[in-house]
Short mmCIF file of N, CA and C in Angstrom, two decimals:
data_model
loop_
_atom_site.label_atom_id
_atom_site.label_comp_id
_atom_site.label_asym_id
_atom_site.label_seq_id
_atom_site.Cartn_x
_atom_site.Cartn_y
_atom_site.Cartn_z
N MET A 1 -145.20 163.67 60.46
CA MET A 1 -144.53 164.96 60.73
C MET A 1 -143.88 165.14 62.34
N LEU A 2 -144.38 164.60 63.06
CA LEU A 2 -143.66 164.28 64.37
C LEU A 2 -142.82 162.94 64.56
N THR A 3 -141.43 162.83 64.42
CA THR A 3 -140.87 161.74 64.66
C THR A 3 -140.14 161.52 65.85
N HIS A 4 -139.69 160.38 66.01
CA HIS A 4 -138.85 160.47 67.29
C HIS A 4 -137.76 161.33 67.45
N ASP A 5 -136.89 161.30 66.26
CA ASP A 5 -135.74 162.33 66.57
C ASP A 5 -136.19 163.80 66.65
N LEU A 6 -137.29 164.34 66.10
CA LEU A 6 -137.81 165.48 66.26
C LEU A 6 -138.49 165.71 68.04
N MET A 7 -138.92 164.52 68.31
CA MET A 7 -139.54 164.71 69.70
C MET A 7 -137.97 164.93 70.67
N ASP A 8 -136.98 164.11 70.52
CA ASP A 8 -135.83 164.32 71.20
C ASP A 8 -135.35 165.48 70.99
N TYR A 9 -135.47 166.04 70.13
CA TYR A 9 -135.24 167.63 69.84
C TYR A 9 -135.81 168.63 70.69
N PHE A 10 -137.18 168.29 70.66
CA PHE A 10 -137.90 169.27 71.39
C PHE A 10 -137.67 168.88 73.23
N ILE A 11 -137.47 167.73 73.38
CA ILE A 11 -137.27 167.39 74.61
C ILE A 11 -135.61 168.18 75.26
N SER A 12 -134.99 167.92 74.39
CA SER A 12 -133.67 168.41 74.90
C SER A 12 -133.92 169.99 74.82
N HIS A 13 -134.65 170.31 74.71
CA HIS A 13 -134.71 172.08 74.60
C HIS A 13 -135.83 172.41 75.71
N TYR A 14 -136.54 171.26 76.11
CA TYR A 14 -137.33 171.47 77.05
C TYR A 14 -137.07 171.20 78.40
N VAL A 15 -136.15 170.21 79.07
CA VAL A 15 -135.62 169.94 80.26
C VAL A 15 -134.07 170.43 79.80
N ASN A 16 -133.52 170.34 81.18
CA ASN A 16 -132.32 170.76 81.34
C ASN A 16 -131.08 169.47 81.36
N THR A 17 -131.63 168.51 82.05
CA THR A 17 -131.09 167.21 81.46
C THR A 17 -131.96 166.04 81.28
N PRO A 18 -131.42 164.93 80.70
CA PRO A 18 -132.21 163.56 80.22
C PRO A 18 -132.72 163.26 81.55
N ASP A 19 -132.52 163.39 82.52
CA ASP A 19 -132.96 162.99 83.79
C ASP A 19 -134.20 163.13 83.94
N GLU A 20 -134.16 164.73 83.60
CA GLU A 20 -135.64 165.55 83.98
C GLU A 20 -136.90 164.87 83.42
N VAL A 21 -136.75 163.98 82.16
CA VAL A 21 -137.93 163.55 81.48
C VAL A 21 -138.82 162.56 82.30
N ILE A 22 -138.59 162.20 83.40
CA ILE A 22 -139.25 161.65 84.52
C ILE A 22 -139.99 162.00 85.14
N LEU A 23 -139.68 163.52 85.42
CA LEU A 23 -140.33 164.15 86.42
C LEU A 23 -141.76 164.53 86.29
N ALA A 24 -142.76 164.57 87.08
CA ALA A 24 -144.34 164.74 86.90
C ALA A 24 -144.57 165.90 86.00
N LEU A 25 -143.96 167.07 86.15
CA LEU A 25 -144.20 168.52 85.81
C LEU A 25 -143.83 168.43 84.35
N VAL A 26 -142.96 167.38 83.88
CA VAL A 26 -142.50 167.43 82.52
C VAL A 26 -143.56 166.04 81.77
N SER A 27 -143.95 165.21 82.21
CA SER A 27 -144.93 164.44 81.71
C SER A 27 -145.81 163.79 82.80
N PRO A 28 -147.22 164.39 82.74
CA PRO A 28 -148.39 163.97 83.76
C PRO A 28 -148.20 162.53 84.12
N ARG A 29 -148.06 161.73 83.18
CA ARG A 29 -147.93 160.10 83.52
C ARG A 29 -147.27 159.78 84.49
N GLN A 30 -146.11 160.47 84.74
CA GLN A 30 -145.06 160.12 85.74
C GLN A 30 -145.60 160.66 87.10
N THR A 31 -146.53 161.17 87.35
CA THR A 31 -147.45 161.76 88.66
C THR A 31 -147.53 160.26 89.65
N LYS A 32 -146.98 160.58 90.66
CA LYS A 32 -147.03 159.21 91.51
C LYS A 32 -148.66 159.39 92.08
N ASN A 33 -149.09 160.33 92.61
CA ASN A 33 -150.50 160.64 93.32
C ASN A 33 -151.34 161.39 92.24
N ILE A 34 -152.35 160.42 91.76
CA ILE A 34 -153.18 161.32 90.82
C ILE A 34 -154.51 161.44 91.28
N SER A 35 -154.65 161.22 92.76
CA SER A 35 -156.03 161.10 93.18
C SER A 35 -156.87 162.22 93.28
N GLU A 36 -156.35 163.21 93.01
CA GLU A 36 -157.06 164.58 92.88
C GLU A 36 -157.22 165.39 91.59
N PRO A 37 -156.69 164.90 90.50
CA PRO A 37 -156.64 166.03 89.46
C PRO A 37 -158.13 166.46 88.95
N PRO A 38 -157.87 167.47 88.43
CA PRO A 38 -159.33 167.73 87.67
C PRO A 38 -159.87 166.79 86.75
N ALA A 39 -161.14 167.15 86.24
CA ALA A 39 -161.60 166.10 85.14
C ALA A 39 -160.51 166.19 83.82
N SER A 40 -160.31 165.31 83.15
CA SER A 40 -159.65 165.63 81.78
C SER A 40 -160.06 164.98 80.65
N TYR A 41 -159.55 165.47 79.51
CA TYR A 41 -159.94 165.00 78.03
C TYR A 41 -158.47 164.62 77.64
N THR A 42 -158.34 163.34 76.94
CA THR A 42 -157.01 163.10 76.40
C THR A 42 -157.51 162.66 74.82
N LEU A 43 -156.69 163.13 74.14
CA LEU A 43 -156.77 162.99 72.73
C LEU A 43 -155.82 162.15 72.35
N THR A 44 -155.75 160.94 71.59
CA THR A 44 -154.92 160.19 70.95
C THR A 44 -155.25 160.12 69.72
N LEU A 45 -153.72 159.94 68.68
CA LEU A 45 -154.19 159.91 67.53
C LEU A 45 -153.22 158.37 66.96
N GLY A 46 -153.83 157.76 65.75
CA GLY A 46 -152.82 156.85 65.41
C GLY A 46 -151.72 156.93 64.72
N TYR A 47 -151.53 158.22 64.27
CA TYR A 47 -150.21 158.39 63.56
C TYR A 47 -149.34 159.47 64.67
N ASP A 48 -148.94 158.89 65.93
CA ASP A 48 -148.45 160.24 66.50
C ASP A 48 -147.33 159.10 67.49
N PRO A 49 -146.13 159.56 67.79
CA PRO A 49 -145.57 158.70 68.38
C PRO A 49 -145.91 158.72 69.97
N LEU A 50 -146.74 159.80 70.36
CA LEU A 50 -146.94 159.98 71.71
C LEU A 50 -148.33 159.10 71.92
N MET A 51 -148.94 158.33 71.14
CA MET A 51 -150.15 157.69 71.21
C MET A 51 -150.20 156.90 72.55
N ASP A 52 -149.25 155.80 72.21
CA ASP A 52 -149.02 155.07 73.52
C ASP A 52 -149.09 155.59 74.96
N ASP A 53 -148.26 156.79 75.31
CA ASP A 53 -148.25 157.47 76.48
C ASP A 53 -149.88 157.72 76.80
N GLY A 54 -150.16 158.45 75.46
CA GLY A 54 -151.60 159.19 75.95
C GLY A 54 -152.63 158.18 76.39
N ILE A 55 -152.76 157.19 75.84
CA ILE A 55 -153.64 155.69 76.15
C ILE A 55 -153.11 155.54 77.58
N ALA A 56 -152.32 155.09 77.78
CA ALA A 56 -151.76 154.90 79.17
C ALA A 56 -151.93 155.53 80.17
N TYR A 57 -151.84 156.99 79.90
CA TYR A 57 -152.08 158.15 81.04
C TYR A 57 -153.95 158.16 81.04
N ALA A 58 -154.47 157.75 80.01
CA ALA A 58 -156.20 157.91 79.94
C ALA A 58 -156.64 156.50 80.89
N GLU A 59 -155.91 155.56 80.72
CA GLU A 59 -156.45 154.35 81.34
C GLU A 59 -156.17 154.40 82.87
N ARG A 60 -155.08 154.95 83.03
CA ARG A 60 -154.45 155.12 84.44
C ARG A 60 -155.47 156.09 85.21
N LEU A 61 -155.73 157.11 84.54
CA LEU A 61 -156.98 157.97 85.11
C LEU A 61 -158.01 157.53 85.36
N ASN A 62 -158.81 156.52 84.37
CA ASN A 62 -159.97 155.95 84.49
C ASN A 62 -159.87 154.77 85.82
N ALA A 63 -158.90 154.19 85.77
CA ALA A 63 -158.25 152.96 87.02
C ALA A 63 -158.62 153.82 88.19
N ALA A 64 -158.11 155.06 88.50
CA ALA A 64 -158.04 155.76 89.42
C ALA A 64 -159.48 156.46 89.86
N GLY A 65 -160.41 156.12 88.94
CA GLY A 65 -161.68 156.71 89.16
C GLY A 65 -161.83 158.07 88.99
N ILE A 66 -161.18 158.61 88.06
CA ILE A 66 -160.98 160.20 87.83
C ILE A 66 -161.75 160.46 86.68
N LYS A 67 -162.84 161.38 86.58
CA LYS A 67 -163.52 162.00 85.28
C LYS A 67 -162.51 161.98 84.16
N THR A 68 -162.69 160.88 83.53
CA THR A 68 -161.72 161.27 82.10
C THR A 68 -162.58 160.99 80.99
N TYR A 69 -162.49 161.62 79.68
CA TYR A 69 -162.93 161.68 78.85
C TYR A 69 -161.56 161.39 77.57
N HIS A 70 -161.69 160.15 77.24
CA HIS A 70 -160.42 159.67 76.06
C HIS A 70 -161.27 159.45 74.85
N GLU A 71 -160.55 160.22 73.67
CA GLU A 71 -160.84 159.64 72.22
C GLU A 71 -159.82 159.68 71.49
N HIS A 72 -159.90 158.80 70.71
CA HIS A 72 -158.72 158.38 69.92
C HIS A 72 -159.33 158.62 68.32
N HIS A 73 -158.31 158.80 67.47
CA HIS A 73 -158.61 159.15 65.98
C HIS A 73 -157.59 158.31 65.52
N ASP A 74 -157.94 156.79 65.05
CA ASP A 74 -157.05 155.99 64.22
C ASP A 74 -156.40 156.73 63.04
N ASP A 75 -157.01 157.56 62.44
CA ASP A 75 -156.60 158.18 60.87
C ASP A 75 -156.16 159.48 61.12
N CYS A 76 -155.84 160.08 62.28
CA CYS A 76 -154.86 161.26 62.33
C CYS A 76 -153.61 161.34 62.60
N MET A 77 -153.09 162.24 62.52
CA MET A 77 -151.37 162.30 62.76
C MET A 77 -151.34 163.40 63.82
N HIS A 78 -150.12 163.42 64.67
CA HIS A 78 -149.91 164.70 65.40
C HIS A 78 -149.49 165.86 64.68
N GLY A 79 -150.27 166.99 64.96
CA GLY A 79 -150.13 168.22 64.16
C GLY A 79 -151.68 168.21 63.37
N PHE A 80 -152.64 167.39 63.41
CA PHE A 80 -153.67 167.55 62.79
C PHE A 80 -154.40 168.65 62.27
N ILE A 81 -154.32 169.41 63.50
CA ILE A 81 -155.25 170.90 63.64
C ILE A 81 -154.46 171.71 62.18
N SER A 82 -153.24 171.56 61.71
CA SER A 82 -152.82 172.51 60.90
C SER A 82 -153.25 171.68 59.43
N VAL A 83 -153.89 171.04 59.20
CA VAL A 83 -154.15 170.32 58.20
C VAL A 83 -155.79 170.22 57.62
N THR A 84 -156.42 170.89 58.70
CA THR A 84 -157.80 170.66 58.53
C THR A 84 -158.45 170.97 57.11
N LYS A 85 -158.08 172.07 56.71
CA LYS A 85 -158.23 172.37 55.21
C LYS A 85 -158.01 171.19 54.23
N PHE A 86 -157.54 170.22 54.56
CA PHE A 86 -157.17 169.43 53.39
C PHE A 86 -157.86 167.90 53.85
N SER A 87 -157.82 167.83 55.11
CA SER A 87 -158.57 166.68 55.62
C SER A 87 -159.69 166.55 56.46
N THR A 88 -160.60 165.54 55.78
CA THR A 88 -161.94 165.68 57.02
C THR A 88 -161.85 164.97 58.09
N CYS A 89 -160.90 164.10 58.18
CA CYS A 89 -160.43 163.22 59.30
C CYS A 89 -159.78 164.61 60.37
N ALA A 90 -159.27 165.36 60.12
CA ALA A 90 -158.56 166.05 61.07
C ALA A 90 -159.66 167.50 60.84
N MET A 91 -160.30 167.56 60.35
CA MET A 91 -161.41 168.78 60.70
C MET A 91 -162.29 167.89 61.75
N LYS A 92 -162.77 166.77 61.75
CA LYS A 92 -163.76 166.15 62.45
C LYS A 92 -162.75 165.86 63.95
N ALA A 93 -161.74 165.74 63.80
CA ALA A 93 -161.06 165.68 64.86
C ALA A 93 -160.94 167.11 65.79
N THR A 94 -160.56 168.05 64.95
CA THR A 94 -160.55 169.15 65.58
C THR A 94 -162.06 169.74 66.07
N HIS A 95 -162.75 169.60 65.33
CA HIS A 95 -164.47 169.99 66.07
C HIS A 95 -164.28 169.24 67.00
N ASN A 96 -164.21 167.78 67.25
CA ASN A 96 -164.49 167.11 68.47
C ASN A 96 -163.75 167.57 69.81
N LEU A 97 -162.40 167.78 69.36
CA LEU A 97 -161.50 168.43 70.16
C LEU A 97 -162.10 169.90 71.06
N VAL A 98 -162.66 170.67 70.39
CA VAL A 98 -163.24 171.89 70.54
C VAL A 98 -164.64 171.68 71.21
N MET A 99 -165.33 170.77 70.83
CA MET A 99 -166.68 170.53 71.84
C MET A 99 -166.09 169.98 73.13
N ALA A 100 -165.23 168.91 73.11
CA ALA A 100 -164.82 168.52 74.37
C ALA A 100 -164.46 169.44 75.37
N LEU A 101 -163.52 170.25 74.84
CA LEU A 101 -162.95 171.45 75.72
C LEU A 101 -163.90 172.40 76.13
N ASN A 102 -164.83 172.71 75.22
CA ASN A 102 -166.13 173.40 75.56
C ASN A 102 -166.91 173.00 76.64
N ARG A 103 -167.09 171.56 76.84
CA ARG A 103 -167.66 171.09 78.14
C ARG A 103 -166.82 171.62 79.64
N PHE A 104 -165.73 171.62 79.21
CA PHE A 104 -165.26 171.90 80.48
C PHE A 104 -165.71 173.81 81.24
N ASN A 105 -165.93 174.25 80.06
CA ASN A 105 -166.52 175.83 80.58
C ASN A 105 -167.89 175.70 81.10
N SER A 106 -168.47 174.69 80.96
CA SER A 106 -169.93 174.94 81.30
C SER A 106 -170.23 174.46 82.59
#
């Protein structure tokens, strides 16, 4: 569903110039100083062109000693929430996502 061409389309509508894709406000992974971010939850998916970036960001947060919960679903695609009615792995991933985010409210 999410292809590199489609990502390029979204990026071109999100930033003013291609040079801005390296800004921390565009991509949190680009942040130079990550010493004081809040606890985080990172979800990565096996069929997602953003998977490698998400894994690298979670690893970077962990290496910096930041409370991070990283969950990976190897059998899900980007946009999985829209197919929960048809996919048990998407339903499970959505449930886990909601439960993980709920922990931030307690």
